[in-house]
GROMACS .gro file of C-alpha atoms in nm:
model
  505
    1MET     CA    1  -0.925  -4.890   1.661
    2GLU     CA    2  -0.555  -4.969   1.678
    3SER     CA    3  -0.348  -4.769   1.447
    4GLN     CA    4  -0.211  -4.910   1.132
    5PRO     CA    5   0.162  -4.890   1.010
    6LEU     CA    6   0.276  -4.677   0.718
    7LEU     CA    7   0.359  -4.906   0.434
    8ARG     CA    8   0.671  -4.708   0.352
    9GLY     CA    9   0.788  -4.692  -0.029
   10SER     CA   10   0.489  -4.929  -0.128
   11ARG     CA   11   0.323  -4.689  -0.391
   12ALA     CA   12   0.419  -4.381  -0.559
   13HIS     CA   13   0.202  -4.095  -0.494
   14SER     CA   14  -0.069  -4.032  -0.741
   15LYS     CA   15  -0.035  -3.748  -0.941
   16PHE     CA   16  -0.377  -3.667  -0.955
   17PRO     CA   17  -0.671  -3.680  -0.736
   18SER     CA   18  -0.925  -3.949  -0.652
   19TRP     CA   19  -1.254  -3.860  -0.825
   20THR     CA   20  -1.411  -3.798  -0.465
   21LEU     CA   21  -1.176  -3.559  -0.363
   22PHE     CA   22  -1.232  -3.374  -0.730
   23LEU     CA   23  -1.616  -3.422  -0.683
   24ALA     CA   24  -1.580  -3.314  -0.337
   25VAL     CA   25  -1.363  -3.009  -0.422
   26CYS     CA   26  -1.653  -2.897  -0.681
   27ALA     CA   27  -1.901  -2.944  -0.459
   28VAL     CA   28  -1.817  -2.760  -0.175
   29GLY     CA   29  -1.639  -2.482  -0.416
   30ILE     CA   30  -1.999  -2.404  -0.570
   31GLY     CA   31  -2.167  -2.251  -0.271
   32GLY     CA   32  -1.832  -2.129  -0.081
   33THR     CA   33  -1.633  -1.901  -0.283
   34PHE     CA   34  -1.832  -1.922  -0.607
   35GLN     CA   35  -2.056  -1.681  -0.395
   36TYR     CA   36  -1.819  -1.447  -0.283
   37GLY     CA   37  -1.701  -1.383  -0.670
   38TYR     CA   38  -2.058  -1.422  -0.794
   39ASN     CA   39  -2.220  -1.164  -0.585
   40VAL     CA   40  -1.931  -0.918  -0.578
   41SER     CA   41  -1.933  -0.907  -1.012
   42ILE     CA   42  -2.341  -0.935  -1.029
   43ILE     CA   43  -2.427  -0.594  -0.850
   44ASN     CA   44  -2.265  -0.390  -1.108
   45ALA     CA   45  -2.457  -0.471  -1.410
   46PRO     CA   46  -2.817  -0.315  -1.250
   47THR     CA   47  -2.662  -0.012  -1.083
   48GLN     CA   48  -2.899   0.193  -1.278
   49HIS     CA   49  -3.204  -0.004  -1.260
   50ILE     CA   50  -3.137   0.013  -0.872
   51HIS     CA   51  -3.129   0.371  -0.879
   52LYS     CA   52  -3.470   0.379  -1.085
   53PHE     CA   53  -3.634   0.155  -0.852
   54LEU     CA   54  -3.490   0.363  -0.541
   55ASN     CA   55  -3.644   0.669  -0.664
   56GLU     CA   56  -3.986   0.529  -0.780
   57THR     CA   57  -4.008   0.377  -0.473
   58TRP     CA   58  -3.934   0.712  -0.279
   59SER     CA   59  -4.181   0.925  -0.485
   60SER     CA   60  -4.443   0.655  -0.440
   61ARG     CA   61  -4.401   0.658  -0.042
   62TYR     CA   62  -4.288   1.028   0.030
   63HIS     CA   63  -4.488   1.149  -0.254
   64LYS     CA   64  -4.158   1.373  -0.325
   65GLU     CA   65  -3.862   1.323  -0.537
   66LEU     CA   66  -3.568   1.141  -0.385
   67ASN     CA   67  -3.239   1.371  -0.346
   68PRO     CA   68  -2.939   1.349  -0.536
   69ASP     CA   69  -2.719   1.333  -0.207
   70LEU     CA   70  -2.977   1.104  -0.031
   71LEU     CA   71  -2.984   0.825  -0.345
   72THR     CA   72  -2.562   0.831  -0.354
   73PHE     CA   73  -2.608   0.775   0.008
   74ILE     CA   74  -2.861   0.442  -0.022
   75TRP     CA   75  -2.633   0.303  -0.302
   76SER     CA   76  -2.316   0.312  -0.124
   77VAL     CA   77  -2.510   0.149   0.159
   78ILE     CA   78  -2.654  -0.134  -0.039
   79ALA     CA   79  -2.283  -0.175  -0.225
   80SER     CA   80  -2.085  -0.152   0.103
   81ILE     CA   81  -2.286  -0.338   0.356
   82PHE     CA   82  -2.190  -0.661   0.176
   83SER     CA   83  -1.801  -0.578   0.320
   84LEU     CA   84  -1.955  -0.540   0.663
   85GLY     CA   85  -2.189  -0.880   0.627
   86GLY     CA   86  -1.832  -1.088   0.507
   87LEU     CA   87  -1.666  -0.901   0.828
   88CYS     CA   88  -1.938  -1.083   1.039
   89GLY     CA   89  -1.908  -1.379   0.880
   90ALA     CA   90  -1.521  -1.417   0.902
   91LEU     CA   91  -1.530  -1.349   1.285
   92ILE     CA   92  -1.817  -1.622   1.294
   93GLY     CA   93  -1.719  -1.887   1.009
   94GLY     CA   94  -1.406  -2.037   1.310
   95GLY     CA   95  -1.659  -2.105   1.562
   96MET     CA   96  -1.889  -2.255   1.344
   97ALA     CA   97  -1.594  -2.472   1.195
   98ILE     CA   98  -1.536  -2.596   1.499
   99ARG     CA   99  -1.852  -2.675   1.685
  100LEU     CA  100  -2.027  -2.805   1.334
  101GLY     CA  101  -1.752  -2.939   1.161
  102ARG     CA  102  -1.638  -2.777   0.843
  103LYS     CA  103  -1.883  -2.970   0.628
  104GLY     CA  104  -2.153  -2.878   0.872
  105ALA     CA  105  -2.069  -2.558   0.904
  106LEU     CA  106  -2.093  -2.485   0.476
  107LEU     CA  107  -2.420  -2.664   0.505
  108VAL     CA  108  -2.590  -2.454   0.771
  109ASN     CA  109  -2.423  -2.115   0.555
  110ASN     CA  110  -2.615  -2.207   0.263
  111ILE     CA  111  -2.916  -2.126   0.424
  112ILE     CA  112  -2.834  -1.750   0.531
  113ALA     CA  113  -2.791  -1.730   0.131
  114ILE     CA  114  -3.130  -1.885   0.066
  115VAL     CA  115  -3.288  -1.608   0.288
  116ALA     CA  116  -3.043  -1.329   0.124
  117SER     CA  117  -3.171  -1.425  -0.205
  118ILE     CA  118  -3.567  -1.413  -0.137
  119LEU     CA  119  -3.519  -1.100   0.051
  120MET     CA  120  -3.346  -0.935  -0.268
  121GLY     CA  121  -3.602  -1.099  -0.491
  122ILE     CA  122  -3.896  -0.954  -0.317
  123SER     CA  123  -3.783  -0.631  -0.257
  124PHE     CA  124  -3.903  -0.478  -0.620
  125PRO     CA  125  -4.225  -0.619  -0.624
  126THR     CA  126  -4.269  -0.544  -0.283
  127GLY     CA  127  -4.128  -0.192  -0.263
  128LEU     CA  128  -3.907  -0.205   0.039
  129PHE     CA  129  -3.572  -0.121  -0.080
  130GLU     CA  130  -3.458  -0.222   0.281
  131LEU     CA  131  -3.481  -0.588   0.188
  132LEU     CA  132  -3.207  -0.522  -0.052
  133ILE     CA  133  -3.019  -0.413   0.221
  134VAL     CA  134  -3.049  -0.657   0.475
  135GLY     CA  135  -2.998  -0.894   0.202
  136ARG     CA  136  -2.675  -0.772   0.060
  137PHE     CA  137  -2.592  -0.802   0.453
  138LEU     CA  138  -2.649  -1.176   0.469
  139ILE     CA  139  -2.506  -1.256   0.136
  140GLY     CA  140  -2.209  -1.103   0.284
  141ILE     CA  141  -2.210  -1.278   0.572
  142ASN     CA  142  -2.264  -1.592   0.344
  143SER     CA  143  -1.902  -1.484   0.176
  144GLY     CA  144  -1.737  -1.411   0.476
  145VAL     CA  145  -1.828  -1.773   0.607
  146GLY     CA  146  -1.743  -1.927   0.291
  147LEU     CA  147  -1.417  -1.777   0.257
  148CYS     CA  148  -1.304  -1.869   0.586
  149VAL     CA  149  -1.487  -2.239   0.630
  150GLN     CA  150  -1.362  -2.352   0.240
  151PRO     CA  151  -0.983  -2.330   0.251
  152LEU     CA  152  -1.005  -2.472   0.579
  153TYR     CA  153  -1.204  -2.803   0.459
  154PHE     CA  154  -0.965  -2.821   0.130
  155GLY     CA  155  -0.635  -2.761   0.314
  156GLU     CA  156  -0.727  -3.069   0.572
  157ILE     CA  157  -0.866  -3.321   0.280
  158ALA     CA  158  -0.631  -3.310   0.035
  159PRO     CA  159  -0.289  -3.543   0.066
  160LYS     CA  160   0.040  -3.283   0.106
  161HIS     CA  161   0.177  -3.352  -0.287
  162LEU     CA  162  -0.167  -3.240  -0.395
  163ARG     CA  163  -0.188  -2.983  -0.122
  164GLY     CA  164  -0.167  -2.696  -0.320
  165GLY     CA  165  -0.356  -2.789  -0.637
  166VAL     CA  166  -0.689  -2.859  -0.411
  167ALA     CA  167  -0.665  -2.544  -0.215
  168MET     CA  168  -0.586  -2.345  -0.545
  169GLY     CA  169  -1.001  -2.478  -0.560
  170SER     CA  170  -1.107  -2.171  -0.363
  171SER     CA  171  -0.924  -1.931  -0.634
  172ILE     CA  172  -1.067  -2.102  -0.916
  173PHE     CA  173  -1.424  -2.088  -0.763
  174LEU     CA  174  -1.407  -1.765  -0.678
  175THR     CA  175  -1.272  -1.613  -1.004
  176GLY     CA  176  -1.515  -1.882  -1.160
  177GLY     CA  177  -1.790  -1.702  -0.981
  178ILE     CA  178  -1.681  -1.356  -1.109
  179LEU     CA  179  -1.711  -1.469  -1.443
  180THR     CA  180  -1.984  -1.634  -1.393
  181GLY     CA  181  -2.188  -1.304  -1.255
  182GLN     CA  182  -2.028  -1.077  -1.571
  183ILE     CA  183  -2.198  -1.318  -1.836
  184ILE     CA  184  -2.498  -1.349  -1.689
  185GLY     CA  185  -2.540  -0.992  -1.610
  186LEU     CA  186  -2.541  -0.890  -1.952
  187ARG     CA  187  -2.820  -0.689  -2.060
  188GLU     CA  188  -2.900  -0.953  -2.297
  189LEU     CA  189  -2.953  -1.199  -2.005
  190LEU     CA  190  -3.031  -1.091  -1.636
  191GLY     CA  191  -2.888  -0.761  -1.648
  192GLY     CA  192  -3.167  -0.577  -1.809
  193GLU     CA  193  -3.455  -0.374  -1.646
  194ARG     CA  194  -3.723  -0.617  -1.643
  195HIS     CA  195  -3.464  -0.869  -1.497
  196TRP     CA  196  -3.246  -0.713  -1.193
  197PRO     CA  197  -3.439  -0.876  -0.931
  198LEU     CA  198  -3.370  -1.226  -1.070
  199LEU     CA  199  -3.040  -1.139  -1.102
  200LEU     CA  200  -3.008  -1.037  -0.768
  201SER     CA  201  -3.188  -1.370  -0.620
  202SER     CA  202  -2.990  -1.634  -0.848
  203SER     CA  203  -2.727  -1.683  -0.585
  204CYS     CA  204  -3.020  -1.898  -0.436
  205PHE     CA  205  -2.879  -2.179  -0.694
  206PRO     CA  206  -2.517  -2.234  -0.586
  207ALA     CA  207  -2.652  -2.289  -0.246
  208PHE     CA  208  -2.889  -2.569  -0.327
  209ALA     CA  209  -2.653  -2.679  -0.555
  210GLN     CA  210  -2.425  -2.764  -0.248
  211LEU     CA  211  -2.742  -2.866  -0.046
  212LEU     CA  212  -2.776  -3.127  -0.288
  213PHE     CA  213  -2.424  -3.270  -0.337
  214LEU     CA  214  -2.230  -3.196  -0.025
  215PRO     CA  215  -2.409  -3.413   0.172
  216TRP     CA  216  -2.279  -3.738   0.016
  217PHE     CA  217  -1.925  -3.616   0.081
  218PRO     CA  218  -1.727  -3.698   0.400
  219GLU     CA  219  -1.636  -3.465   0.710
  220SER     CA  220  -1.263  -3.308   0.711
  221PRO     CA  221  -1.078  -3.646   0.798
  222ARG     CA  222  -0.821  -3.419   1.048
  223TYR     CA  223  -1.102  -3.247   1.230
  224LEU     CA  224  -1.250  -3.585   1.290
  225LEU     CA  225  -0.946  -3.768   1.437
  226ILE     CA  226  -0.770  -3.428   1.604
  227ASP     CA  227  -1.138  -3.244   1.727
  228ARG     CA  228  -1.362  -3.537   1.732
  229GLY     CA  229  -1.101  -3.828   1.832
  230ASP     CA  230  -1.310  -4.058   1.549
  231GLU     CA  231  -1.036  -4.236   1.427
  232LEU     CA  232  -1.299  -4.513   1.279
  233SER     CA  233  -1.517  -4.218   1.065
  234CYS     CA  234  -1.132  -4.020   0.969
  235ALA     CA  235  -1.006  -4.325   0.835
  236LYS     CA  236  -1.331  -4.418   0.660
  237ALA     CA  237  -1.304  -4.061   0.522
  238LEU     CA  238  -0.928  -4.106   0.422
  239LYS     CA  239  -1.013  -4.391   0.228
  240ARG     CA  240  -1.278  -4.253  -0.004
  241PHE     CA  241  -1.074  -3.963  -0.063
  242HIS     CA  242  -0.748  -4.139  -0.130
  243GLY     CA  243  -0.799  -4.459  -0.206
  244SER     CA  244  -0.770  -4.816  -0.005
  245SER     CA  245  -0.408  -4.807  -0.080
  246GLU     CA  246  -0.308  -4.463  -0.062
  247TYR     CA  247  -0.498  -4.346   0.281
  248ARG     CA  248  -0.235  -4.501   0.533
  249ARG     CA  249   0.054  -4.215   0.450
  250GLU     CA  250  -0.223  -3.992   0.569
  251MET     CA  251  -0.353  -4.123   0.815
  252GLU     CA  252   0.010  -4.158   0.979
  253ASP     CA  253   0.049  -3.778   0.935
  254ILE     CA  254  -0.279  -3.700   1.108
  255GLN     CA  255  -0.213  -3.945   1.403
  256ARG     CA  256   0.157  -3.760   1.452
  257GLU     CA  257  -0.011  -3.406   1.441
  258CYS     CA  258  -0.255  -3.524   1.697
  259PHE     CA  259   0.008  -3.681   1.908
  260ALA     CA  260   0.196  -3.354   1.907
  261LEU     CA  261  -0.112  -3.158   2.010
  262ASP     CA  262  -0.236  -3.408   2.278
  263GLY     CA  263  -0.538  -3.297   2.335
  264GLU     CA  264  -0.513  -2.884   2.311
  265LYS     CA  265  -0.840  -2.744   2.232
  266PRO     CA  266  -0.892  -2.488   1.943
  267LYS     CA  267  -0.757  -2.164   2.011
  268LYS     CA  268  -0.951  -1.849   2.018
  269PRO     CA  269  -0.812  -1.539   1.785
  270TRP     CA  270  -0.740  -1.342   2.044
  271GLN     CA  271  -0.464  -1.623   2.196
  272LEU     CA  272  -0.274  -1.650   1.859
  273PHE     CA  273  -0.205  -1.275   1.886
  274THR     CA  274   0.001  -1.381   2.249
  275ASP     CA  275   0.176  -1.729   2.132
  276ARG     CA  276   0.512  -1.700   2.081
  277GLY     CA  277   0.537  -2.041   1.860
  278VAL     CA  278   0.258  -1.857   1.567
  279ARG     CA  279   0.469  -1.524   1.603
  280TRP     CA  280   0.544  -1.519   1.241
  281GLN     CA  281   0.295  -1.690   1.090
  282LEU     CA  282   0.036  -1.496   1.210
  283ILE     CA  283   0.249  -1.178   1.057
  284THR     CA  284   0.271  -1.347   0.781
  285VAL     CA  285  -0.110  -1.418   0.707
  286ILE     CA  286  -0.162  -1.038   0.760
  287VAL     CA  287   0.088  -0.913   0.557
  288LEU     CA  288  -0.002  -1.142   0.263
  289THR     CA  289  -0.326  -1.090   0.330
  290MET     CA  290  -0.343  -0.692   0.369
  291GLY     CA  291  -0.093  -0.688   0.045
  292GLN     CA  292  -0.333  -0.895  -0.181
  293GLN     CA  293  -0.627  -0.621  -0.092
  294LEU     CA  294  -0.373  -0.326  -0.128
  295SER     CA  295  -0.208  -0.465  -0.445
  296GLY     CA  296  -0.373  -0.220  -0.681
  297ILE     CA  297  -0.582  -0.492  -0.878
  298ASN     CA  298  -0.866  -0.228  -0.737
  299ALA     CA  299  -0.680   0.022  -0.900
  300ILE     CA  300  -0.681  -0.175  -1.241
  301TYR     CA  301  -1.049  -0.224  -1.239
  302PHE     CA  302  -1.103   0.140  -1.189
  303TYR     CA  303  -0.910   0.226  -1.536
  304ALA     CA  304  -1.023  -0.010  -1.708
  305THR     CA  305  -1.355   0.113  -1.859
  306TYR     CA  306  -1.148   0.452  -1.931
  307ILE     CA  307  -0.848   0.290  -2.111
  308PHE     CA  308  -1.095   0.057  -2.317
  309LYS     CA  309  -1.231   0.411  -2.455
  310GLN     CA  310  -0.942   0.528  -2.525
  311ALA     CA  311  -0.826   0.221  -2.727
  312GLY     CA  312  -1.162   0.285  -2.927
  313ILE     CA  313  -1.429   0.027  -2.778
  314SER     CA  314  -1.760   0.191  -2.777
  315ALA     CA  315  -1.932   0.201  -2.430
  316GLU     CA  316  -2.177  -0.092  -2.568
  317GLU     CA  317  -1.897  -0.323  -2.608
  318ILE     CA  318  -1.742  -0.237  -2.318
  319PRO     CA  319  -1.933  -0.502  -2.074
  320TYR     CA  320  -1.821  -0.789  -2.334
  321VAL     CA  321  -1.434  -0.675  -2.341
  322THR     CA  322  -1.508  -0.651  -1.968
  323LEU     CA  323  -1.569  -1.052  -1.953
  324GLY     CA  324  -1.222  -1.103  -2.113
  325THR     CA  325  -1.066  -0.985  -1.753
  326GLY     CA  326  -1.270  -1.217  -1.598
  327ALA     CA  327  -1.192  -1.499  -1.794
  328CYS     CA  328  -0.812  -1.365  -1.750
  329GLU     CA  329  -0.833  -1.440  -1.365
  330CYS     CA  330  -0.994  -1.772  -1.411
  331LEU     CA  331  -0.748  -1.879  -1.648
  332THR     CA  332  -0.436  -1.774  -1.414
  333ALA     CA  333  -0.611  -1.961  -1.132
  334LEU     CA  334  -0.665  -2.278  -1.353
  335THR     CA  335  -0.273  -2.239  -1.419
  336CYS     CA  336  -0.136  -2.170  -1.062
  337GLY     CA  337  -0.353  -2.494  -0.969
  338LEU     CA  338  -0.178  -2.693  -1.207
  339LEU     CA  339   0.175  -2.539  -1.111
  340ILE     CA  340   0.162  -2.489  -0.762
  341ASP     CA  341   0.246  -2.829  -0.654
  342TYR     CA  342   0.550  -2.859  -0.886
  343LEU     CA  343   0.686  -2.532  -0.896
  344GLY     CA  344   0.608  -2.447  -0.525
  345ARG     CA  345   0.483  -2.155  -0.348
  346ARG     CA  346   0.756  -1.903  -0.327
  347VAL     CA  347   0.820  -1.919  -0.693
  348LEU     CA  348   0.457  -1.822  -0.785
  349ILE     CA  349   0.377  -1.554  -0.522
  350ILE     CA  350   0.704  -1.375  -0.559
  351GLY     CA  351   0.723  -1.419  -0.945
  352GLY     CA  352   0.334  -1.275  -0.931
  353TYR     CA  353   0.450  -0.934  -0.683
  354LEU     CA  354   0.715  -0.867  -0.929
  355LEU     CA  355   0.535  -0.900  -1.221
  356MET     CA  356   0.240  -0.678  -1.066
  357THR     CA  357   0.568  -0.443  -0.983
  358LEU     CA  358   0.671  -0.428  -1.362
  359TRP     CA  359   0.333  -0.371  -1.495
  360SER     CA  360   0.284  -0.094  -1.254
  361VAL     CA  361   0.570   0.116  -1.379
  362VAL     CA  362   0.471   0.043  -1.728
  363LEU     CA  363   0.118   0.181  -1.669
  364THR     CA  364   0.200   0.479  -1.495
  365PHE     CA  365   0.427   0.556  -1.791
  366SER     CA  366   0.130   0.464  -2.055
  367LEU     CA  367  -0.146   0.656  -1.846
  368THR     CA  368   0.118   0.932  -1.842
  369TYR     CA  369   0.105   0.965  -2.242
  370GLN     CA  370  -0.217   0.819  -2.282
  371GLU     CA  371  -0.295   1.079  -2.557
  372LEU     CA  372   0.045   1.130  -2.698
  373TYR     CA  373   0.046   0.840  -2.959
  374PRO     CA  374  -0.254   0.664  -3.083
  375TRP     CA  375  -0.033   0.321  -3.016
  376VAL     CA  376  -0.022   0.403  -2.636
  377PRO     CA  377  -0.351   0.317  -2.520
  378TYR     CA  378  -0.332   0.001  -2.652
  379VAL     CA  379  -0.016  -0.061  -2.445
  380SER     CA  380  -0.194   0.015  -2.137
  381MET     CA  381  -0.472  -0.223  -2.227
  382THR     CA  382  -0.221  -0.507  -2.295
  383SER     CA  383  -0.062  -0.429  -1.946
  384ILE     CA  384  -0.418  -0.419  -1.782
  385PHE     CA  385  -0.454  -0.797  -1.885
  386ALA     CA  386  -0.093  -0.864  -1.782
  387PHE     CA  387  -0.159  -0.714  -1.413
  388ILE     CA  388  -0.453  -0.975  -1.394
  389LEU     CA  389  -0.300  -1.249  -1.485
  390SER     CA  390   0.024  -1.183  -1.285
  391PHE     CA  391  -0.210  -1.130  -0.998
  392GLY     CA  392  -0.406  -1.407  -1.016
  393LEU     CA  393  -0.090  -1.623  -1.087
  394GLY     CA  394   0.059  -1.565  -0.765
  395PRO     CA  395  -0.119  -1.317  -0.480
  396GLY     CA  396  -0.471  -1.406  -0.601
  397GLY     CA  397  -0.488  -1.792  -0.518
  398ILE     CA  398  -0.167  -1.862  -0.317
  399THR     CA  399  -0.224  -1.606   0.010
  400ASN     CA  400  -0.532  -1.857   0.116
  401THR     CA  401  -0.298  -2.137   0.027
  402LEU     CA  402  -0.066  -2.057   0.264
  403THR     CA  403  -0.267  -1.992   0.538
  404ALA     CA  404  -0.373  -2.333   0.570
  405GLU     CA  405  -0.040  -2.441   0.553
  406LEU     CA  406   0.147  -2.222   0.844
  407PHE     CA  407  -0.112  -2.368   1.110
  408ILE     CA  408  -0.143  -2.676   1.291
  409GLN     CA  409  -0.497  -2.804   1.352
  410SER     CA  410  -0.562  -2.655   1.662
  411SER     CA  411  -0.478  -2.289   1.567
  412ARG     CA  412  -0.558  -2.292   1.161
  413PRO     CA  413  -0.951  -2.176   1.246
  414ALA     CA  414  -0.861  -1.895   1.449
  415ALA     CA  415  -0.586  -1.815   1.208
  416TYR     CA  416  -0.844  -1.789   0.935
  417MET     CA  417  -1.079  -1.570   1.110
  418ILE     CA  418  -0.783  -1.324   1.184
  419GLY     CA  419  -0.685  -1.345   0.785
  420GLY     CA  420  -1.075  -1.302   0.670
  421THR     CA  421  -1.104  -1.022   0.924
  422VAL     CA  422  -0.843  -0.824   0.794
  423SER     CA  423  -0.898  -0.915   0.423
  424TRP     CA  424  -1.275  -0.728   0.455
  425ILE     CA  425  -1.183  -0.471   0.667
  426SER     CA  426  -0.867  -0.392   0.389
  427PHE     CA  427  -1.134  -0.453   0.133
  428PHE     CA  428  -1.363  -0.194   0.296
  429THR     CA  429  -1.099   0.053   0.383
  430ILE     CA  430  -0.935   0.021  -0.015
  431GLY     CA  431  -1.308   0.085  -0.080
  432MET     CA  432  -1.342   0.413   0.074
  433LEU     CA  433  -1.012   0.560   0.058
  434PHE     CA  434  -0.965   0.464  -0.349
  435PRO     CA  435  -1.146   0.716  -0.499
  436PHE     CA  436  -0.924   0.970  -0.286
  437ILE     CA  437  -0.624   0.835  -0.406
  438VAL     CA  438  -0.664   0.794  -0.759
  439ASN     CA  439  -0.826   1.165  -0.749
  440GLY     CA  440  -0.508   1.303  -0.566
  441LEU     CA  441  -0.270   1.121  -0.744
  442LYS     CA  442  -0.433   1.035  -1.075
  443GLN     CA  443  -0.178   0.723  -1.266
  444TYR     CA  444   0.052   0.801  -1.003
  445CYS     CA  445  -0.105   0.590  -0.756
  446PHE     CA  446   0.036   0.270  -0.965
  447LEU     CA  447   0.386   0.403  -0.788
  448VAL     CA  448   0.225   0.324  -0.431
  449PHE     CA  449   0.104   0.013  -0.542
  450LEU     CA  450   0.448  -0.050  -0.680
  451LEU     CA  451   0.612  -0.001  -0.385
  452GLU     CA  452   0.400  -0.195  -0.196
  453CYS     CA  453   0.390  -0.510  -0.440
  454SER     CA  454   0.780  -0.486  -0.401
  455LEU     CA  455   0.778  -0.459  -0.058
  456VAL     CA  456   0.562  -0.791  -0.006
  457ALA     CA  457   0.758  -0.948  -0.236
  458ALA     CA  458   1.101  -0.880  -0.031
  459PHE     CA  459   0.883  -1.036   0.277
  460ILE     CA  460   0.813  -1.325   0.163
  461PHE     CA  461   1.176  -1.418   0.020
  462PHE     CA  462   1.310  -1.346   0.368
  463VAL     CA  463   1.072  -1.471   0.552
  464ILE     CA  464   0.821  -1.733   0.445
  465PRO     CA  465   1.029  -2.108   0.373
  466GLU     CA  466   0.909  -2.353   0.094
  467THR     CA  467   0.582  -2.514   0.227
  468LYS     CA  468   0.559  -2.785  -0.082
  469ASN     CA  469   0.549  -3.134   0.002
  470LYS     CA  470   0.558  -3.085   0.358
  471SER     CA  471   0.324  -3.179   0.636
  472PHE     CA  472   0.183  -2.934   0.901
  473LEU     CA  473   0.422  -3.011   1.144
  474GLU     CA  474   0.744  -2.990   0.939
  475ILE     CA  475   0.610  -2.646   0.805
  476LYS     CA  476   0.598  -2.562   1.175
  477LYS     CA  477   0.929  -2.669   1.277
  478GLU     CA  478   1.069  -2.434   1.029
  479PHE     CA  479   0.913  -2.130   1.155
  480ASN     CA  480   1.054  -2.224   1.490
  481LYS     CA  481   1.356  -2.100   1.363
  482LEU     CA  482   1.235  -1.749   1.322
  483ASN     CA  483   1.008  -1.777   1.650
  484PHE     CA  484   1.285  -1.867   1.917
  485GLY     CA  485   1.548  -1.776   1.714
  486ARG     CA  486   1.823  -2.004   1.547
  487ASN     CA  487   2.063  -2.054   1.855
  488ALA     CA  488   1.814  -2.108   2.142
  489GLN     CA  489   1.587  -2.286   1.888
  490LYS     CA  490   1.591  -2.613   2.058
  491LYS     CA  491   1.591  -2.528   2.399
  492GLU     CA  492   1.281  -2.268   2.385
  493THR     CA  493   1.120  -2.526   2.150
  494GLU     CA  494   1.120  -2.795   2.433
  495LEU     CA  495   0.979  -2.546   2.657
  496TYR     CA  496   0.694  -2.429   2.472
  497GLU     CA  497   0.597  -2.724   2.375
  498ARG     CA  498   0.602  -2.883   2.710
  499ARG     CA  499   0.419  -2.584   2.826
  500GLN     CA  500   0.119  -2.603   2.562
  501LEU     CA  501   0.088  -2.986   2.587
  502HIS     CA  502   0.002  -2.921   2.960
  503ASP     CA  503  -0.189  -2.632   2.950
  504GLU     CA  504  -0.553  -2.644   2.958
  505PHE     CA  505  -0.797  -2.381   2.751
   0.00000   0.00000   0.00000
């Protein structure tokens, strides 16, 4: 099939996605990042009930009481093995996306979620807490794969003028999963003693929903043309996503990238570390991913219960107030999705980090003088919600979007594997070290986060160009100024591209 010429200026870009594109985002999101947010959230509600289950199981099995230290250890394994599974999922997600396709990888990933749900659901009636551990590990793998593959699919199906908003779907569904988990985990629903096994096994429903709806939508057009060389299927997919009158712009952009790659095979993660052409893109992904995890958002949730109590909210009412934090995250993700293609990425993410820096200062002072004046706890409570809003407006959503935009097709899966690995290791590390940081520094731990947020904001300001309305090749050329130096840019770029186009992997 011959490529068709682009009809330049024939029609203005549509400001809104087509229904097919919108519904595809929903079908992918419900079984992708929604699962991650949901499974992070639901494990908090049944903590005491799982402790009771562990004690009773141990007593009936070994006819003696479970040692409190061993109980703490087993619970820590149940809670933290999710992160280990996520790390494994991140390591295999890129390979699955290359071998099975973006859509195929997501569909296969649901099988892991269903098996995990069954194991967690039958752990209580069988009296085998080991099944709970295995189930949490498997649902962690599912989340790791979803966090890797879903943003890949979103970034590759969206037209460049809507790419930011579509990519923000990952954050919207993640925060939606957190909020849904908080609601379903209320004691009046599935958070009670009788229903907690149903709560943990309920993650099978998003998996079934994706298995039902996702097959109706096309594979990633970029994957079909660049990775598979199937131009006809690519054109059909673009027509479905963007309409018969709009698809030619995207088709030409994909063909241009395909020509530049000239058959280059997908790279392995370790190859990116020795590739000068993606040096600063890789540094950017690592800095932004670590910055997101170490920004202090975990400290906010740690102090939330204490601050709510100080404000006079009873322990029974705190779970309902906590819903407000989940609603805040969800609201800001939606707002960021509406603003990202209008204001650009730099304004939102730099502004988010700077606002988090400001609220870290306010929280340090308000927590220091928490008991001095009766109105100070309300300042702290307001600052918590403001910090969450600032996080969702910038770092929470745009980090994944930028990862999709900074790399061309051959490097993108490997970049997500590296970013996912860094994210899960940071997540696990902060979970291990955070209690010691809080115990050692108390409220002054926010000064550490203040410094981290301000440094990441400075890095973004000086290093990352604006990517709004730019093709992946245009963004790559912007980074060539950093990767090869401004004076020798043209010569080095030509040498690099000539070597890459003739190199076989």
